[in-house]
CSV table of N, CA and C in Angstrom, one decimal:
chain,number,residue,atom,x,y,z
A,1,UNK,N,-92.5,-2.1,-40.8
A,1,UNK,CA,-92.8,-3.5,-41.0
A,1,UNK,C,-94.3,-3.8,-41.1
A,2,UNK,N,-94.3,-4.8,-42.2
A,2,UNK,CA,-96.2,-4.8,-42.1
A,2,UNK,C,-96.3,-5.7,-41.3
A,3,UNK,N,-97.9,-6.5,-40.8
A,3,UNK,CA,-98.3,-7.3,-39.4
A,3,UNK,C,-97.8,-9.0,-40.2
A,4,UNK,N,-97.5,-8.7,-41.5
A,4,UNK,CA,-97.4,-10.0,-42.3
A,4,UNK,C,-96.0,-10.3,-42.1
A,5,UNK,N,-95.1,-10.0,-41.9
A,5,UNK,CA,-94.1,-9.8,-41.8
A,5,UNK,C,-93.2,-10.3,-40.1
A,6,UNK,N,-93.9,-9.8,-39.1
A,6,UNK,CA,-94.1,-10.1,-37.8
A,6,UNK,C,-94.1,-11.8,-37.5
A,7,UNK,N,-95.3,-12.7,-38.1
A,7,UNK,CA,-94.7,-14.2,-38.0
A,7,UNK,C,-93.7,-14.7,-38.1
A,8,UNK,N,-93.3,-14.0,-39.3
A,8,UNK,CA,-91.5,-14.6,-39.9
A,8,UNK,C,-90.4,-14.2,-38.9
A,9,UNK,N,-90.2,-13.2,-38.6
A,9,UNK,CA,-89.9,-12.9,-37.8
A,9,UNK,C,-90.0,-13.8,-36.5
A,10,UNK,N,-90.6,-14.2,-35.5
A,10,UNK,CA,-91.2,-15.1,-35.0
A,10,UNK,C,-90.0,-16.2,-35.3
A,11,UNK,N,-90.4,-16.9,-36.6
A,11,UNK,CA,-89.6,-18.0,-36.9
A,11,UNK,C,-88.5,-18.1,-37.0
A,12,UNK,N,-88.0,-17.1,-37.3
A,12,UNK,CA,-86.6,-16.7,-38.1
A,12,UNK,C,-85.5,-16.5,-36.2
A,13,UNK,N,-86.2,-15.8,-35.2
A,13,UNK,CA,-85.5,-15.7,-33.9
A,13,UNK,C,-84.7,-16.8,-33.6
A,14,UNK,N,-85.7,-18.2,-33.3
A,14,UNK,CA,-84.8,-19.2,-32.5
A,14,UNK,C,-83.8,-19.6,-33.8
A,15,UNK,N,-83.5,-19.2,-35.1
A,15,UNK,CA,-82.5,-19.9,-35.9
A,15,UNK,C,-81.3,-18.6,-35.5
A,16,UNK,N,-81.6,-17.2,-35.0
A,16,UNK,CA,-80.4,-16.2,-34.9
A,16,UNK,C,-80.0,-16.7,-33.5
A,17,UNK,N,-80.8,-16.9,-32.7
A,17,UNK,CA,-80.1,-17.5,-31.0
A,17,UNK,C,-79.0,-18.6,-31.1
A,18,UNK,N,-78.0,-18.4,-30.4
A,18,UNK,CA,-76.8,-19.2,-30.6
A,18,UNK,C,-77.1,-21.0,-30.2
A,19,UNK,N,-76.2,-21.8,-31.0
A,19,UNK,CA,-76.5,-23.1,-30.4
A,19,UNK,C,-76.3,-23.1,-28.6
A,20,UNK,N,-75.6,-22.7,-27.8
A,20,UNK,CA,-75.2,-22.9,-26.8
A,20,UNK,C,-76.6,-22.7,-26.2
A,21,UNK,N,-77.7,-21.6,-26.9
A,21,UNK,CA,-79.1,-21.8,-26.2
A,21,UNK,C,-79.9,-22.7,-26.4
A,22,UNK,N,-79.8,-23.7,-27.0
A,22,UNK,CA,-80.2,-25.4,-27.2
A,22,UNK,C,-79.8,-26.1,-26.0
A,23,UNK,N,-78.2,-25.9,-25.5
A,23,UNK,CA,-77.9,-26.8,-24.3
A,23,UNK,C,-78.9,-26.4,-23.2
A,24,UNK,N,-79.5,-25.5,-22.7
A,24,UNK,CA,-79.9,-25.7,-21.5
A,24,UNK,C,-81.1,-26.0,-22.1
A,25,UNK,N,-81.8,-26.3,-21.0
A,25,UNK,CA,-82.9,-27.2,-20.4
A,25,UNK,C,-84.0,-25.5,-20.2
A,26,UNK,N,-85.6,-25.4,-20.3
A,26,UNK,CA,-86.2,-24.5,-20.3
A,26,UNK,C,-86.2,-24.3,-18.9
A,27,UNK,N,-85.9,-25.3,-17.6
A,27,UNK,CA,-85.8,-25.0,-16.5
A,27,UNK,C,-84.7,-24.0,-16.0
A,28,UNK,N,-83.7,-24.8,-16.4
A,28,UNK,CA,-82.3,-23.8,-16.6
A,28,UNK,C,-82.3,-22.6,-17.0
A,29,UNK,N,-83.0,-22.1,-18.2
A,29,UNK,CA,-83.4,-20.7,-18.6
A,29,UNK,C,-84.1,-19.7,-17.5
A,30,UNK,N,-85.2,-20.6,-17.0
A,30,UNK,CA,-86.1,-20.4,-16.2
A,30,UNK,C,-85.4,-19.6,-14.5
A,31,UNK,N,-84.7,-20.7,-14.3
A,31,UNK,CA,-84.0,-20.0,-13.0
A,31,UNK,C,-82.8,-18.9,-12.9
A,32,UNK,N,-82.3,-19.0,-14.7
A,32,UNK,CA,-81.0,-18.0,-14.9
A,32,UNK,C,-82.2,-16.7,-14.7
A,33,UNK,N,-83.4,-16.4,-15.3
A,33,UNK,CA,-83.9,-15.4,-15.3
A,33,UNK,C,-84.3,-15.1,-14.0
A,34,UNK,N,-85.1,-15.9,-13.5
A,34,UNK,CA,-85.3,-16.0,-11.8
A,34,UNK,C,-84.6,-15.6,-11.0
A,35,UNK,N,-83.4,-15.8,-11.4
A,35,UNK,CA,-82.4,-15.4,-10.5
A,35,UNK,C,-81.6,-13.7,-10.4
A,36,UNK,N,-82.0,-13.0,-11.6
A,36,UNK,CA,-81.7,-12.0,-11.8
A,36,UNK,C,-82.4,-10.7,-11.1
């Protein structure tokens, strides 16, 4: 992959993450990891 390539990518992630990762809240994310 070239470094040009790497942005899009970038972009392109939060549209492959499922909607259900929209429902939580960044705090909610925040503690699920925290908690692990």
């Amino acid at each position: 992959m070239t470094l040009s390539m790497r942005p899009s990518l970038l972009v392109y992630r939060p549209r492959i993450m499922p909607s259900r990762a929209l429902a939580y809240s960044p705090e909610d994310l925040f503690r699920h990891a925290h908690n692990r």
